[in-house]
PDB file of C-alpha atoms and ligand atoms in Angstrom:
ATOM      1  CA  MET A   1      91.824  73.745 101.338  1.00 60.00           C
ATOM      2  CA  LYS A   2      89.149  71.440  99.984  1.00 53.00           C
ATOM      3  CA  ASN A   3      89.360  72.696  96.411  1.00 55.00           C
ATOM      4  CA  ASN A   4      89.505  75.950  94.535  1.00 56.00           C
ATOM      5  CA  SER A   5      86.507  75.475  92.296  1.00 57.00           C
ATOM      6  CA  ILE A   6      82.903  76.571  92.597  1.00 55.00           C
ATOM      7  CA  THR A   7      81.635  75.000  95.831  1.00 57.00           C
ATOM      8  CA  GLU A   8      78.116  76.422  96.055  1.00 52.00           C
ATOM      9  CA  PRO A   9      75.253  76.366  93.595  1.00 53.00           C
ATOM     10  CA  LEU A  10      75.436  78.691  90.652  1.00 54.00           C
ATOM     11  CA  GLY A  11      72.918  81.494  90.833  1.00 69.00           C
ATOM     12  CA  GLN A  12      74.654  83.090  93.791  1.00 83.00           C
ATOM     13  CA  PRO A  13      77.080  85.959  93.217  1.00 86.00           C
ATOM     14  CA  LEU A  14      80.564  84.605  92.627  1.00 90.00           C
ATOM     15  CA  LEU A  15      83.518  85.609  94.710  1.00 93.00           C
ATOM     16  CA  SER A  16      86.843  85.382  92.881  1.00 96.00           C
ATOM     17  CA  CYS A  17      89.969  85.981  94.872  1.00 98.00           C
ATOM     18  CA  HIS A  18      93.227  84.324  95.868  1.00 98.00           C
ATOM     19  CA  ILE A  19      93.448  82.486  99.167  1.00 98.00           C
ATOM     20  CA  ASN A  20      96.925  81.480 100.278  1.00 97.00           C
ATOM     21  CA  GLY A  21      98.115  82.026  96.724  1.00 97.00           C
ATOM     22  CA  GLU A  22      95.473  79.800  95.133  1.00 97.00           C
ATOM     23  CA  PRO A  23      92.747  81.179  92.873  1.00 97.00           C
ATOM     24  CA  VAL A  24      89.314  80.588  94.385  1.00 96.00           C
ATOM     25  CA  THR A  25      85.910  81.091  92.794  1.00 96.00           C
ATOM     26  CA  ILE A  26      82.950  80.368  95.004  1.00 93.00           C
ATOM     27  CA  GLY A  27      79.260  81.212  95.116  1.00 93.00           C
ATOM     28  CA  VAL A  28      78.411  83.335  98.131  1.00 93.00           C
ATOM     29  CA  SER A  29      75.209  84.864  99.416  1.00 92.00           C
ATOM     30  CA  PRO A  30      75.355  88.652  99.840  1.00 90.00           C
ATOM     31  CA  ALA A  31      75.298  88.307 103.615  1.00 93.00           C
ATOM     32  CA  LYS A  32      78.100  85.755 103.827  1.00 96.00           C
ATOM     33  CA  ARG A  33      81.224  86.644 105.722  1.00 97.00           C
ATOM     34  CA  LEU A  34      84.819  85.788 104.911  1.00 98.00           C
ATOM     35  CA  LEU A  35      85.113  83.804 108.144  1.00 98.00           C
ATOM     36  CA  SER A  36      82.340  81.462 106.998  1.00 98.00           C
ATOM     37  CA  VAL A  37      83.897  81.039 103.536  1.00 97.00           C
ATOM     38  CA  LEU A  38      87.228  80.091 105.083  1.00 98.00           C
ATOM     39  CA  ARG A  39      86.049  77.760 107.816  1.00 98.00           C
ATOM     40  CA  ASP A  40      82.787  76.322 106.517  1.00 97.00           C
ATOM     41  CA  ASP A  41      83.369  76.169 102.759  1.00 96.00           C
ATOM     42  CA  LEU A  42      87.120  75.741 102.445  1.00 96.00           C
ATOM     43  CA  GLN A  43      87.858  73.946 105.748  1.00 97.00           C
ATOM     44  CA  LEU A  44      90.599  76.422 106.576  1.00 98.00           C
ATOM     45  CA  THR A  45      89.873  76.053 110.275  1.00 98.00           C
ATOM     46  CA  GLY A  46      93.098  77.646 111.521  1.00 97.00           C
ATOM     47  CA  THR A  47      91.196  80.925 111.446  1.00 98.00           C
ATOM     48  CA  LYS A  48      89.102  80.836 114.601  1.00 98.00           C
ATOM     49  CA  ARG A  49      85.507  81.878 115.230  1.00 97.00           C
ATOM     50  CA  SER A  50      85.022  83.419 118.625  1.00 96.00           C
ATOM     51  CA  CYS A  51      83.304  86.722 119.420  1.00 97.00           C
ATOM     52  CA  GLU A  52      82.143  87.366 115.829  1.00 97.00           C
ATOM     53  CA  ILE A  53      81.873  91.098 116.569  1.00 97.00           C
ATOM     54  CA  GLY A  54      85.424  92.244 115.894  1.00 97.00           C
ATOM     55  CA  ARG A  55      86.581  92.313 119.505  1.00 96.00           C
ATOM     56  CA  CYS A  56      88.938  89.360 119.967  1.00 97.00           C
ATOM     57  CA  GLY A  57      91.141  88.970 116.874  1.00 98.00           C
ATOM     58  CA  ALA A  58      90.794  85.178 116.764  1.00 98.00           C
ATOM     59  CA  CYS A  59      89.631  85.456 113.149  1.00 98.00           C
ATOM     60  CA  MET A  60      92.444  87.729 111.929  1.00 98.00           C
ATOM     61  CA  VAL A  61      93.644  87.150 108.357  1.00 98.00           C
ATOM     62  CA  LEU A  62      95.593  89.259 105.889  1.00 98.00           C
ATOM     63  CA  MET A  63      93.877  91.012 103.020  1.00 98.00           C
ATOM     64  CA  ASP A  64      96.499  92.288 100.580  1.00 98.00           C
ATOM     65  CA  GLY A  65      98.928  92.116 103.516  1.00 97.00           C
ATOM     66  CA  VAL A  66      96.760  94.106 105.928  1.00 98.00           C
ATOM     67  CA  PRO A  67      95.261  92.375 108.980  1.00 98.00           C
ATOM     68  CA  VAL A  68      91.450  92.287 108.985  1.00 98.00           C
ATOM     69  CA  ASN A  69      88.853  90.565 111.111  1.00 98.00           C
ATOM     70  CA  ALA A  70      87.333  87.854 108.926  1.00 98.00           C
ATOM     71  CA  CYS A  71      84.163  87.956 111.057  1.00 98.00           C
ATOM     72  CA  LEU A  72      83.511  91.537 110.007  1.00 98.00           C
ATOM     73  CA  THR A  73      84.635  91.182 106.379  1.00 98.00           C
ATOM     74  CA  MET A  74      81.864  90.416 103.918  1.00 97.00           C
ATOM     75  CA  ALA A  75      82.784  87.820 101.317  1.00 96.00           C
ATOM     76  CA  TYR A  76      81.999  90.182  98.449  1.00 94.00           C
ATOM     77  CA  GLN A  77      84.581  92.636  99.797  1.00 96.00           C
ATOM     78  CA  CYS A  78      87.282  90.065  99.003  1.00 97.00           C
ATOM     79  CA  THR A  79      86.808  90.181  95.242  1.00 97.00           C
ATOM     80  CA  GLY A  80      90.182  90.469  93.559  1.00 97.00           C
ATOM     81  CA  LYS A  81      92.032  90.415  96.877  1.00 98.00           C
ATOM     82  CA  GLN A  82      94.874  88.266  98.155  1.00 98.00           C
ATOM     83  CA  ILE A  83      93.761  86.596 101.384  1.00 98.00           C
ATOM     84  CA  THR A  84      96.335  84.919 103.619  1.00 98.00           C
ATOM     85  CA  THR A  85      95.323  82.702 106.519  1.00 98.00           C
ATOM     86  CA  ILE A  86      97.481  81.050 109.148  1.00 97.00           C
ATOM     87  CA  GLU A  87      97.698  77.986 106.871  1.00 97.00           C
ATOM     88  CA  GLY A  88      99.251  80.161 104.183  1.00 97.00           C
ATOM     89  CA  LEU A  89     102.150  81.156 106.424  1.00 96.00           C
ATOM     90  CA  SER A  90     103.549  77.653 106.700  1.00 91.00           C
ATOM     91  CA  GLN A  91     103.421  76.432 103.137  1.00 83.00           C
ATOM     92  CA  ASP A  92     107.256  76.212 103.039  1.00 86.00           C
ATOM     93  CA  GLY A  93     107.762  75.161 106.651  1.00 93.00           C
ATOM     94  CA  LEU A  94     106.983  77.191 109.728  1.00 95.00           C
ATOM     95  CA  HIS A  95     107.125  80.937 109.349  1.00 96.00           C
ATOM     96  CA  PRO A  96     109.741  82.520 111.676  1.00 96.00           C
ATOM     97  CA  VAL A  97     106.973  84.134 113.719  1.00 97.00           C
ATOM     98  CA  GLN A  98     105.356  80.714 114.203  1.00 97.00           C
ATOM     99  CA  GLN A  99     108.715  79.251 115.202  1.00 97.00           C
ATOM    100  CA  ALA A 100     109.287  82.059 117.694  1.00 97.00           C
ATOM    101  CA  PHE A 101     105.856  81.483 119.257  1.00 97.00           C
ATOM    102  CA  LEU A 102     106.710  77.793 119.676  1.00 96.00           C
ATOM    103  CA  GLU A 103     110.141  78.402 121.187  1.00 96.00           C
ATOM    104  CA  GLU A 104     109.141  81.173 123.584  1.00 96.00           C
ATOM    105  CA  GLY A 105     105.894  79.773 124.922  1.00 93.00           C
ATOM    106  CA  GLY A 106     103.758  82.199 122.954  1.00 93.00           C
ATOM    107  CA  TYR A 107     101.707  79.269 121.693  1.00 91.00           C
ATOM    108  CA  GLN A 108      99.424  79.012 124.710  1.00 90.00           C
ATOM    109  CA  CYS A 109      96.145  77.933 123.183  1.00 91.00           C
ATOM    110  CA  GLY A 110      94.851  77.159 119.729  1.00 90.00           C
ATOM    111  CA  TYR A 111      92.296  79.891 119.830  1.00 93.00           C
ATOM    112  CA  CYS A 112      94.064  83.221 120.037  1.00 96.00           C
ATOM    113  CA  THR A 113      97.407  82.104 118.588  1.00 96.00           C
ATOM    114  CA  PRO A 114      96.627  82.101 114.836  1.00 97.00           C
ATOM    115  CA  GLY A 115      95.270  85.641 114.994  1.00 98.00           C
ATOM    116  CA  MET A 116      98.201  86.799 117.123  1.00 97.00           C
ATOM    117  CA  ILE A 117     100.685  85.357 114.648  1.00 98.00           C
ATOM    118  CA  ILE A 118      98.913  86.968 111.689  1.00 98.00           C
ATOM    119  CA  SER A 119      99.032  90.364 113.425  1.00 98.00           C
ATOM    120  CA  VAL A 120     102.720  90.009 114.287  1.00 98.00           C
ATOM    121  CA  LYS A 121     103.612  88.939 110.759  1.00 98.00           C
ATOM    122  CA  ALA A 122     101.815  91.985 109.344  1.00 98.00           C
ATOM    123  CA  LEU A 123     103.618  94.256 111.795  1.00 98.00           C
ATOM    124  CA  LEU A 124     107.083  92.869 111.043  1.00 97.00           C
ATOM    125  CA  ASP A 125     106.494  92.962 107.280  1.00 97.00           C
ATOM    126  CA  GLU A 126     105.826  96.675 107.574  1.00 97.00           C
ATOM    127  CA  ASN A 127     108.189  97.494 110.421  1.00 97.00           C
ATOM    128  CA  PRO A 128     110.885  94.848 111.093  1.00 96.00           C
ATOM    129  CA  ASP A 129     112.211  96.585 114.207  1.00 96.00           C
ATOM    130  CA  PRO A 130     109.208  97.897 116.127  1.00 97.00           C
ATOM    131  CA  THR A 131     109.318  99.428 119.587  1.00 96.00           C
ATOM    132  CA  GLN A 132     107.543  97.776 122.496  1.00 94.00           C
ATOM    133  CA  GLU A 133     104.817 100.378 122.142  1.00 95.00           C
ATOM    134  CA  GLU A 134     104.392  99.557 118.462  1.00 96.00           C
ATOM    135  CA  VAL A 135     104.161  95.835 119.261  1.00 96.00           C
ATOM    136  CA  GLU A 136     101.485  96.499 121.871  1.00 94.00           C
ATOM    137  CA  GLU A 137      99.577  98.678 119.438  1.00 95.00           C
ATOM    138  CA  ALA A 138      99.775  95.998 116.716  1.00 96.00           C
ATOM    139  CA  LEU A 139      98.435  93.364 119.129  1.00 96.00           C
ATOM    140  CA  SER A 140      95.774  95.576 120.658  1.00 95.00           C
ATOM    141  CA  GLY A 141      93.078  93.833 118.614  1.00 96.00           C
ATOM    142  CA  ASN A 142      94.102  90.329 119.710  1.00 97.00           C
ATOM    143  CA  LEU A 143      92.817  89.260 123.088  1.00 96.00           C
ATOM    144  CA  CYS A 144      94.076  86.479 125.326  1.00 93.00           C
ATOM    145  CA  ARG A 145      91.357  85.664 127.809  1.00 89.00           C
ATOM    146  CA  CYS A 146      93.307  83.206 129.876  1.00 87.00           C
ATOM    147  CA  THR A 147      97.055  82.833 130.231  1.00 86.00           C
ATOM    148  CA  GLY A 148      98.543  86.293 129.766  1.00 88.00           C
ATOM    149  CA  TYR A 149     100.882  88.009 127.397  1.00 92.00           C
ATOM    150  CA  GLY A 150     104.349  87.200 128.778  1.00 92.00           C
ATOM    151  CA  GLY A 151     105.137  84.353 126.368  1.00 94.00           C
ATOM    152  CA  ILE A 152     103.570  86.208 123.479  1.00 95.00           C
ATOM    153  CA  VAL A 153     105.715  89.292 124.074  1.00 94.00           C
ATOM    154  CA  ARG A 154     108.855  87.131 124.370  1.00 96.00           C
ATOM    155  CA  ALA A 155     107.966  85.435 121.072  1.00 97.00           C
ATOM    156  CA  VAL A 156     107.592  88.752 119.297  1.00 97.00           C
ATOM    157  CA  GLN A 157     110.942  89.913 120.676  1.00 96.00           C
ATOM    158  CA  ARG A 158     112.563  86.680 119.471  1.00 97.00           C
ATOM    159  CA  ALA A 159     111.110  87.153 115.970  1.00 97.00           C
ATOM    160  CA  ILE A 160     112.391  90.733 115.926  1.00 97.00           C
ATOM    161  CA  GLU A 161     115.878  89.557 116.966  1.00 96.00           C
ATOM    162  CA  TRP A 162     115.909  86.931 114.203  1.00 94.00           C
ATOM    163  CA  GLY A 163     114.922  89.632 111.744  1.00 90.00           C
ATOM    164  CA  ARG A 164     117.823  91.824 112.913  1.00 88.00           C
ATOM    165  CA  GLY A 165     120.194  88.875 112.468  1.00 84.00           C
ATOM    166  CA  SER A 166     119.147  88.371 108.872  1.00 73.00           C
ATOM    167  CA  GLN A 167     119.583  92.002 107.878  1.00 56.00           C
TER     168      GLN A 167
HETATM  169  S1  FES B   1      85.844  86.296 115.953  1.00 78.57           S
HETATM  170 FE1  FES B   1      86.391  88.003 114.760  1.00 78.57          FE
HETATM  171  S2  FES B   1      87.192  89.430 116.144  1.00 78.57           S
HETATM  172 FE2  FES B   1      86.464  87.800 117.400  1.00 78.57          FE
HETATM  173  S1  FES B   2      93.160  82.941 124.721  1.00 78.57           S
HETATM  174 FE1  FES B   2      94.777  81.858 123.819  1.00 78.57          FE
HETATM  175  S2  FES B   2      96.360  81.833 125.295  1.00 78.57           S
HETATM  176 FE2  FES B   2      94.759  83.019 126.156  1.00 78.57          FE
END
């Protein structure tokens, strides 16, 4: 993250929130979206811009632990919230879900993977031992347009197994 201070001219409404645990105060126009704040203002480019209409999941981030599409989330809606991006998952080394994606070939391209990992993390935080159906439901908002879901599904299963081992 570039910095956590005011990065746009005063006179605009201020957004105050936490991003990856850091307090952030930034001037935002009323029409600005969270995706633009993250990528364009804070250089948190792990969150991807793709369809921009809520269809693909490339822009998925956590808001107070719940996955949301950053392309559909207005910046002002983030006031007082805790936002977690893919960068925030690896502050103390790779998150187990990231590690599982690497080991099982779930990391197929840089575009869909961050959003997939965010969705899986949210699922496993809420439900550490989901069924296959629950995994598919959790990933239903994350599209892979190219390679397929085999490696991704294996990665999720690996992360679930690791979770079982640590219980
Ligand atoms: S870029 Fe947000 S859902 Fe596709
Ligand atoms: S879009 Fe990323 S692997 Fe298919």
